[in-house]
Structure formats: structure tokens, C-alpha cells
Tab-separated table of C-alpha atoms and ligand atoms in Angstrom:
chain	number	residue	atom	x	y	z
A	1	MET	CA	-31.958	-17.244	7.349
A	2	CYS	CA	-29.411	-15.775	9.709
A	3	GLY	CA	-30.077	-12.229	8.624
A	4	THR	CA	-33.169	-12.455	10.732
A	5	CYS	CA	-31.134	-13.173	13.863
A	6	GLY	CA	-28.191	-10.971	12.913
A	7	CYS	CA	-25.588	-13.658	13.445
A	8	ALA	CA	-23.961	-13.189	10.057
A	9	ASP	CA	-22.493	-9.969	11.345
A	10	GLY	CA	-19.899	-12.037	13.226
A	11	GLY	CA	-18.657	-10.392	16.378
A	12	GLY	CA	-18.278	-12.135	19.689
A	13	GLN	CA	-16.305	-10.988	22.661
A	14	GLY	CA	-14.242	-8.042	21.625
A	15	GLY	CA	-15.740	-8.005	18.152
A	16	GLY	CA	-14.084	-9.272	14.997
A	17	GLY	CA	-14.936	-12.318	12.929
A	18	PRO	CA	-14.573	-16.022	13.597
A	19	ARG	CA	-11.420	-17.260	15.301
A	20	ILE	CA	-9.658	-20.493	14.433
A	21	THR	CA	-7.521	-22.217	17.026
A	22	GLY	CA	-5.254	-25.140	16.201
A	23	PHE	CA	-4.783	-27.874	18.760
A	24	THR	CA	-3.422	-31.281	18.012
A	25	ARG	CA	-1.122	-31.018	15.036
A	26	PRO	CA	-1.852	-33.113	11.970
A	27	PRO	CA	-0.040	-36.436	11.709
A	28	GLY	CA	3.473	-35.922	10.416
A	29	HIS	CA	3.915	-32.580	12.141
A	30	PRO	CA	7.122	-32.623	14.188
A	31	HIS	CA	5.174	-31.833	17.352
A	32	GLY	CA	2.121	-33.901	16.475
A	33	GLY	CA	0.268	-36.819	17.886
A	34	HIS	CA	-0.345	-36.009	21.494
A	35	GLY	CA	-3.056	-33.817	22.822
A	36	HIS	CA	-3.289	-30.116	23.296
A	37	GLU	CA	0.013	-28.468	22.582
A	38	HIS	CA	-0.224	-24.761	22.194
A	39	ASP	CA	-2.705	-22.124	21.374
A	40	HIS	CA	-2.509	-20.629	17.923
A	41	ALA	CA	-5.303	-18.176	18.547
A	42	GLY	CA	-4.655	-14.737	17.255
A	43	HIS	CA	-2.367	-15.572	14.380
A	44	GLY	CA	-3.223	-17.407	11.238
A	45	HIS	CA	-1.589	-20.295	9.480
A	46	ASP	CA	0.313	-17.919	7.259
A	47	GLY	CA	1.233	-15.513	9.987
A	48	HIS	CA	-1.521	-13.083	9.174
A	49	ASP	CA	-4.419	-12.307	11.399
A	50	HIS	CA	-7.057	-14.463	9.759
A	51	ALA	CA	-9.767	-13.592	12.202
A	52	GLY	CA	-11.101	-10.893	9.949
A	53	HIS	CA	-10.818	-7.162	10.191
A	54	ASP	CA	-13.812	-5.062	10.775
A	55	HIS	CA	-13.967	-2.379	8.145
A	56	GLY	CA	-17.101	-1.010	9.706
A	57	GLY	CA	-19.121	1.320	7.625
A	58	HIS	CA	-18.175	-0.332	4.331
A	59	GLY	CA	-20.970	-2.850	4.516
A	60	HIS	CA	-18.738	-5.897	4.401
A	61	THR	CA	-16.183	-7.846	6.364
A	62	ARG	CA	-12.792	-8.707	4.909
A	63	VAL	CA	-11.464	-12.116	5.768
A	64	SER	CA	-7.860	-12.466	4.686
A	65	GLY	CA	-5.468	-15.364	4.800
A	66	GLY	CA	-6.425	-18.788	6.028
A	67	GLY	CA	-8.035	-19.678	2.708
A	68	LEU	CA	-6.968	-22.829	0.965
A	69	ASP	CA	-5.443	-20.871	-1.859
A	70	GLY	CA	-4.331	-17.926	0.238
A	71	ASP	CA	-6.737	-15.512	-1.364
A	72	SER	CA	-8.994	-12.969	0.205
A	73	VAL	CA	-12.717	-12.969	-0.057
A	74	MET	CA	-15.342	-10.410	0.687
A	75	ARG	CA	-18.407	-11.316	2.650
A	76	ASP	CA	-21.414	-9.077	2.601
A	77	SER	CA	-22.910	-8.231	5.914
A	78	VAL	CA	-26.542	-8.932	6.439
A	79	PRO	CA	-28.485	-6.003	7.804
A	80	ALA	CA	-29.927	-6.151	11.270
A	81	PRO	CA	-33.514	-7.358	11.399
A	82	ALA	CA	-36.173	-4.751	10.987
A	83	VAL	CA	-37.620	-3.710	14.287
A	84	ASP	CA	-41.100	-3.717	12.889
A	85	GLY	CA	-40.619	-7.264	11.610
A	86	VAL	CA	-41.957	-6.521	8.136
A	87	ALA	CA	-41.725	-9.711	6.137
A	88	GLY	CA	-40.526	-9.812	2.566
A	89	ASP	CA	-38.181	-6.834	2.643
A	90	GLY	CA	-36.690	-6.884	-0.815
A	91	GLU	CA	-33.225	-5.570	0.075
A	92	THR	CA	-32.830	-8.024	2.935
A	93	ILE	CA	-33.871	-10.976	0.815
A	94	THR	CA	-31.442	-9.956	-1.934
A	95	LEU	CA	-28.534	-9.756	0.504
A	96	GLU	CA	-29.478	-13.077	2.059
A	97	GLN	CA	-29.447	-14.659	-1.368
A	98	LYS	CA	-26.015	-13.145	-2.063
A	99	VAL	CA	-24.641	-14.486	1.205
A	100	LEU	CA	-25.949	-17.964	0.468
A	101	ALA	CA	-24.728	-17.827	-3.142
A	102	LYS	CA	-21.202	-16.910	-2.030
A	103	ASN	CA	-21.341	-19.658	0.538
A	104	GLU	CA	-22.345	-22.135	-2.174
A	105	ASP	CA	-19.329	-21.104	-4.270
A	106	LEU	CA	-16.918	-21.588	-1.362
A	107	ALA	CA	-18.580	-24.864	-0.422
A	108	ALA	CA	-17.964	-26.102	-3.960
A	109	LEU	CA	-14.258	-25.262	-3.562
A	110	ASN	CA	-14.150	-27.119	-0.257
A	111	ARG	CA	-15.893	-30.107	-1.796
A	112	ALA	CA	-13.415	-30.239	-4.664
A	113	TRP	CA	-10.446	-29.839	-2.303
A	114	LEU	CA	-11.706	-32.683	-0.130
A	115	ALA	CA	-12.474	-34.918	-3.112
A	116	GLU	CA	-8.953	-34.460	-4.490
A	117	ARG	CA	-7.651	-35.854	-1.214
A	118	ASP	CA	-10.288	-38.565	-0.858
A	119	ILE	CA	-11.376	-37.061	2.462
A	120	VAL	CA	-14.919	-37.876	3.562
A	121	ALA	CA	-16.449	-34.911	5.407
A	122	VAL	CA	-19.547	-35.278	7.581
A	123	ASN	CA	-21.387	-32.249	8.968
A	124	MET	CA	-22.860	-33.037	12.387
A	125	MET	CA	-25.674	-30.822	13.628
A	126	SER	CA	-27.957	-30.777	16.657
A	127	SER	CA	-29.294	-28.671	19.480
A	128	PRO	CA	-26.811	-27.850	22.219
A	129	GLY	CA	-26.424	-30.784	24.574
A	130	ALA	CA	-27.566	-33.578	22.257
A	131	GLY	CA	-24.242	-35.362	22.680
A	132	LYS	CA	-22.270	-34.468	19.558
A	133	THR	CA	-18.935	-34.161	21.300
A	134	THR	CA	-19.420	-37.331	23.343
A	135	LEU	CA	-20.271	-39.204	20.158
A	136	LEU	CA	-17.178	-37.789	18.461
A	137	GLU	CA	-14.903	-38.764	21.341
A	138	ARG	CA	-16.072	-42.359	21.220
A	139	THR	CA	-15.970	-42.458	17.424
A	140	ILE	CA	-12.390	-41.201	17.347
A	141	ARG	CA	-11.234	-43.792	19.855
A	142	VAL	CA	-12.897	-46.639	17.974
A	143	LEU	CA	-11.933	-45.639	14.436
A	144	THR	CA	-8.361	-44.647	15.187
A	145	GLY	CA	-8.091	-47.989	16.967
A	146	ARG	CA	-9.039	-49.545	13.621
A	147	GLY	CA	-6.349	-47.519	11.857
A	148	ARG	CA	-8.681	-44.917	10.295
A	149	PRO	CA	-7.355	-41.356	10.641
A	150	VAL	CA	-9.998	-38.945	11.970
A	151	ALA	CA	-9.785	-35.149	11.953
A	152	VAL	CA	-12.310	-32.810	13.547
A	153	ILE	CA	-13.422	-29.224	13.062
A	154	GLU	CA	-15.147	-27.975	16.197
A	155	GLY	CA	-17.640	-25.129	16.050
A	156	ASP	CA	-18.787	-23.217	19.104
A	157	GLN	CA	-19.558	-19.590	19.759
A	158	GLU	CA	-16.914	-19.407	22.478
A	159	THR	CA	-14.313	-21.538	24.314
A	160	THR	CA	-12.013	-24.302	23.160
A	161	LEU	CA	-13.433	-26.831	25.606
A	162	ASP	CA	-14.742	-29.252	23.001
A	163	ALA	CA	-11.511	-29.146	20.991
A	164	GLU	CA	-9.628	-30.053	24.149
A	165	ARG	CA	-11.923	-33.060	24.596
A	166	ILE	CA	-11.384	-34.137	20.993
A	167	GLY	CA	-7.624	-33.733	21.333
A	168	GLY	CA	-7.782	-35.818	24.495
A	169	ALA	CA	-9.512	-38.588	22.533
A	170	GLY	CA	-6.663	-38.575	20.028
A	171	GLY	CA	-8.176	-36.654	17.144
A	172	SER	CA	-6.519	-33.917	15.128
A	173	VAL	CA	-8.673	-30.877	15.733
A	174	VAL	CA	-9.120	-27.174	15.210
A	175	GLN	CA	-11.657	-25.027	17.013
A	176	ILE	CA	-13.664	-22.345	15.267
A	177	ASN	CA	-15.240	-19.793	17.591
A	178	THR	CA	-18.013	-17.988	15.778
A	179	GLY	CA	-18.559	-15.230	18.326
A	180	ALA	CA	-22.132	-14.098	17.814
A	181	GLY	CA	-22.546	-16.437	14.851
A	182	CYS	CA	-24.905	-19.385	15.239
A	183	HIS	CA	-23.529	-21.655	12.490
A	184	LEU	CA	-20.392	-22.586	10.587
A	185	ASP	CA	-20.089	-21.513	6.978
A	186	ALA	CA	-17.957	-22.646	4.071
A	187	GLU	CA	-15.464	-19.807	4.491
A	188	MET	CA	-14.755	-20.720	8.106
A	189	VAL	CA	-14.253	-24.337	7.091
A	190	ARG	CA	-11.809	-23.255	4.366
A	191	GLY	CA	-9.684	-21.535	6.966
A	192	ALA	CA	-9.926	-24.474	9.341
A	193	LEU	CA	-8.866	-26.934	6.648
A	194	THR	CA	-5.727	-24.917	5.993
A	195	THR	CA	-4.780	-25.118	9.659
A	196	LEU	CA	-5.897	-28.713	10.167
A	197	ALA	CA	-4.491	-30.176	6.939
A	198	PRO	CA	-6.275	-33.517	7.310
A	199	PRO	CA	-4.372	-36.379	5.695
A	200	ALA	CA	-5.525	-37.892	2.415
A	201	GLY	CA	-8.044	-40.653	2.907
A	202	SER	CA	-9.086	-39.471	6.352
A	203	LEU	CA	-12.515	-38.991	7.858
A	204	LEU	CA	-13.324	-35.352	8.638
A	205	LEU	CA	-16.053	-34.813	11.224
A	206	VAL	CA	-17.385	-31.280	11.530
A	207	GLU	CA	-19.208	-30.490	14.760
A	208	ASN	CA	-21.392	-27.539	13.893
A	209	VAL	CA	-22.550	-24.916	16.364
A	210	GLY	CA	-25.379	-26.321	18.502
A	211	ASN	CA	-28.475	-25.008	16.741
A	212	LEU	CA	-31.256	-26.700	14.760
A	213	VAL	CA	-31.992	-23.708	12.542
A	214	CYS	CA	-29.239	-21.849	10.682
A	215	PRO	CA	-26.675	-24.655	10.198
A	216	ALA	CA	-29.183	-26.350	7.881
A	217	LEU	CA	-28.843	-23.494	5.397
A	218	PHE	CA	-25.069	-23.391	5.006
A	219	ASP	CA	-23.362	-25.969	2.814
A	220	LEU	CA	-19.813	-26.517	4.087
A	221	GLY	CA	-18.703	-28.743	1.210
A	222	GLU	CA	-19.414	-31.864	3.214
A	223	ARG	CA	-20.332	-35.210	1.699
A	224	SER	CA	-23.082	-35.995	4.212
A	225	ARG	CA	-25.137	-34.354	6.927
A	226	VAL	CA	-26.127	-35.913	10.228
A	227	VAL	CA	-28.696	-34.538	12.651
A	228	ILE	CA	-28.553	-35.754	16.227
A	229	ILE	CA	-31.477	-35.558	18.621
A	230	SER	CA	-31.394	-36.793	22.190
A	231	VAL	CA	-34.222	-38.415	24.120
A	232	THR	CA	-34.172	-35.518	26.565
A	233	GLU	CA	-35.587	-33.368	23.773
A	234	GLY	CA	-39.117	-33.455	22.414
A	235	THR	CA	-40.368	-36.252	20.187
A	236	ASP	CA	-41.768	-33.596	17.883
A	237	LYS	CA	-38.472	-31.789	17.133
A	238	PRO	CA	-38.394	-33.003	13.492
A	239	ILE	CA	-41.700	-31.317	12.686
A	240	LYS	CA	-40.911	-28.197	14.709
A	241	TYR	CA	-37.566	-27.731	12.920
A	242	PRO	CA	-38.280	-29.423	9.586
A	243	HIS	CA	-35.577	-27.697	7.524
A	244	MET	CA	-32.794	-29.372	9.476
A	245	PHE	CA	-34.314	-32.819	9.130
A	246	ALA	CA	-35.140	-32.255	5.461
A	247	VAL	CA	-31.452	-31.777	4.579
A	248	ALA	CA	-30.123	-34.614	6.751
A	249	ASP	CA	-28.814	-37.889	5.362
A	250	LEU	CA	-28.960	-39.584	8.757
A	251	MET	CA	-30.792	-38.941	12.017
A	252	ILE	CA	-29.236	-40.277	15.189
A	253	ILE	CA	-31.390	-40.554	18.306
A	254	ASN	CA	-28.881	-40.381	21.148
A	255	LYS	CA	-29.003	-41.103	24.881
A	256	ILE	CA	-31.323	-44.102	24.534
A	257	ASP	CA	-29.917	-45.337	27.847
A	258	LEU	CA	-32.097	-42.611	29.399
A	259	LEU	CA	-35.352	-43.791	27.777
A	260	PRO	CA	-36.711	-45.367	30.989
A	261	TYR	CA	-36.559	-41.966	32.675
A	262	VAL	CA	-37.976	-39.629	30.051
A	263	ASP	CA	-41.142	-39.147	28.044
A	264	PHE	CA	-39.778	-39.727	24.546
A	265	ASP	CA	-41.100	-42.022	21.819
A	266	PRO	CA	-38.253	-42.853	19.415
A	267	ASP	CA	-40.508	-44.597	16.907
A	268	GLN	CA	-42.829	-41.589	16.749
A	269	CYS	CA	-39.811	-39.308	16.412
A	270	GLU	CA	-38.637	-41.344	13.424
A	271	LYS	CA	-42.107	-41.103	11.880
A	272	HIS	CA	-42.043	-37.338	12.308
A	273	ALA	CA	-38.592	-37.171	10.711
A	274	ARG	CA	-39.701	-39.256	7.731
A	275	SER	CA	-42.720	-37.002	7.268
A	276	VAL	CA	-40.262	-34.258	6.268
A	277	ARG	CA	-37.560	-36.519	4.786
A	278	PRO	CA	-38.987	-39.772	3.415
A	279	ASN	CA	-36.622	-42.748	3.612
A	280	LEU	CA	-34.373	-40.930	6.072
A	281	LYS	CA	-31.894	-43.350	7.582
A	282	THR	CA	-32.153	-43.405	11.386
A	283	LEU	CA	-30.172	-44.913	14.230
A	284	GLN	CA	-30.909	-45.204	17.944
A	285	VAL	CA	-27.730	-45.094	20.024
A	286	SER	CA	-26.110	-44.222	23.302
A	287	ALA	CA	-22.789	-42.486	22.857
A	288	THR	CA	-22.212	-43.048	26.571
A	289	THR	CA	-22.745	-46.823	26.710
A	290	GLY	CA	-21.909	-47.583	23.069
A	291	GLU	CA	-25.269	-49.223	22.378
A	292	GLY	CA	-26.223	-49.078	18.703
A	293	LEU	CA	-22.975	-47.498	17.566
A	294	SER	CA	-21.949	-50.340	15.282
A	295	GLY	CA	-24.585	-49.019	12.866
A	296	TRP	CA	-22.979	-45.578	13.060
A	297	TYR	CA	-19.521	-46.923	12.264
A	298	ASP	CA	-20.955	-48.964	9.383
A	299	TRP	CA	-22.688	-45.853	8.030
A	300	LEU	CA	-19.425	-43.900	8.181
A	301	ASP	CA	-17.654	-46.690	6.321
A	302	GLU	CA	-20.339	-46.573	3.642
A	303	ARG	CA	-19.748	-42.830	3.128
A	304	ALA	CA	-16.351	-43.592	1.672
A	305	HIS	CA	-18.097	-45.572	-1.051
A	306	HIS	CA	-20.913	-43.106	-1.755
A	307	PRO	CA	-19.469	-40.046	-3.447
A	308	GLY	CA	-21.803	-37.066	-3.398
B	1	MG	MG1	-20.017	-29.939	21.545
């Protein structure tokens, strides 16, 4: 897990934990409904610094405020990887299990919170550059045009560029910057939900940090998981990164408008994916041209009727 790459230590430019930045205000907010308004970085929803304080030397990071119930939680740090690369280090494995167990507990809280509000959350994962944000922009325009409220949690290591794009498409959005972290976790999503406050009955799309490895391990409390692969990647990605495809409920092959120009076999890619996840639902689309996206919108509609 992430202990092996050290990302669970948080960090980023200037240190500290993840940062959550609010953009478009939720519907009903007196300033809401139109694009990027002002930057809330640096102060939490409740006025506290929710970005986490580094209590270095204590072996943990305190993350205060920003939680759905206003509590504070403790997150154990994962030790840096051993230089000698010895596999099976007992202490490291124990701490990794503790991190994942705490994440599972927080994910369960998120799932319950979302279920109470009839919010369908979909965790979208891919390599960087597969087209997640482009797909989200188009999805927001189409679904909001149909009267379906869509809220987005954006995850990137740095910048608010994608959140600005989502806000420009008309979605309510918050940006989580993970610093050195290579994935979102349930605790970050808890803080983001407090800021975002998605309306009851809405669709919540979570764009995870671009990475086919660690995001597969961290339950966010979502209802469904989508993995996106683009035709500019290798046909064999599903068998090179099987854990991601094994946890996915849907695989989207994106950028099919580029198929004439690249060496990519979508049928073989689907076979590879089903070798690690039998009966995996797959779609072939172009988020740029819109080809194949009716199946994506239908799948999203079905999520509302498939609890769990
Ligand atoms: Mg993106």
C-alpha cells in the first residue's frame, strides 16, 4: 500500500496535510450558482485550519475540524519505506493495516451520511491524462441540463485547475490537494463533504488523484467505482495493474476517436480486464466527441436504483 511509497505522510509544498478549497457554492448559498467565486484555502468550513497540523515526532498527524460531525481524528503515519527493501516487515504491515482499518471506519460514516441524503457517490480513478476531467465536464453539462444536480470532489496533488474547469461547466465543486499523497482517503472526503454540502438526491462524482495503484485500496464511502483507461495507454494496463480493475464496477475506455492513430485493441483490453474482474461492465467512449456516452449516462441513472 502507500506506506511503500511514503505518500501517507501527507506533505506537499510547505508541508502540512491535505488542503480543501471550496469553489462554486452549493445550490441555495446566497453567492452560489456561478463559477469560481473565491478561494477558501487556508481556513476551514468552521473557521479552523482544517489542513492538519504537523505534530512531528509524535508519530501521527492530527486533522481537526472539517469532519462531518466536527470531531477530530488521529491518523497514524506510515513509516518511510525501508532502504533495504526487506519485504514482510511486521511493524510496517501492522501500521498499514491500522491505516486501512481507520479508513474503512471513516468510509462507513461517509457511506451512511450519503445514504441518509440519497446521494449517489461514484469514485472515478485512472492514470493521469486518461480524460477524467473532460468526461466530468461533459457529464455535468448533460445531466444538469436534464435537471439532475451534480457535485464534484476534485483530487490532485497540487493546483485548483481541475476544480476551475468543473466550476466552469456548472458543477458545485471542492478541490482537495493531497500534497505528496497519491490518493484520496475517506477522511479527506469527509472534510470535502462538509464544505461542499451536496444537496439531497444529487449525484456526487469524485475525481481521484491520477494513479492506478493506491486509490484502489482506499474506500471513500462511494457507492460505485469507475476506472477509466484511454486508448493512448497500453492495452495490457488491466493485467499490469490488476488491483484497480478488480475493485472497479465499470471500466470506461476513453478517447476512442483516436483509435485510428494508435496501437490499442479495445476488445483485447476488455478481455484483460475481465480476466481480473469477470463480468466487468465496460464502455467505449469519447468524452471529446460524445460518442458512446449515452451508455455512461444510463449507467449513472442505474446507480440510483442499485444501493450498495
Ligand atoms: Mg483531472
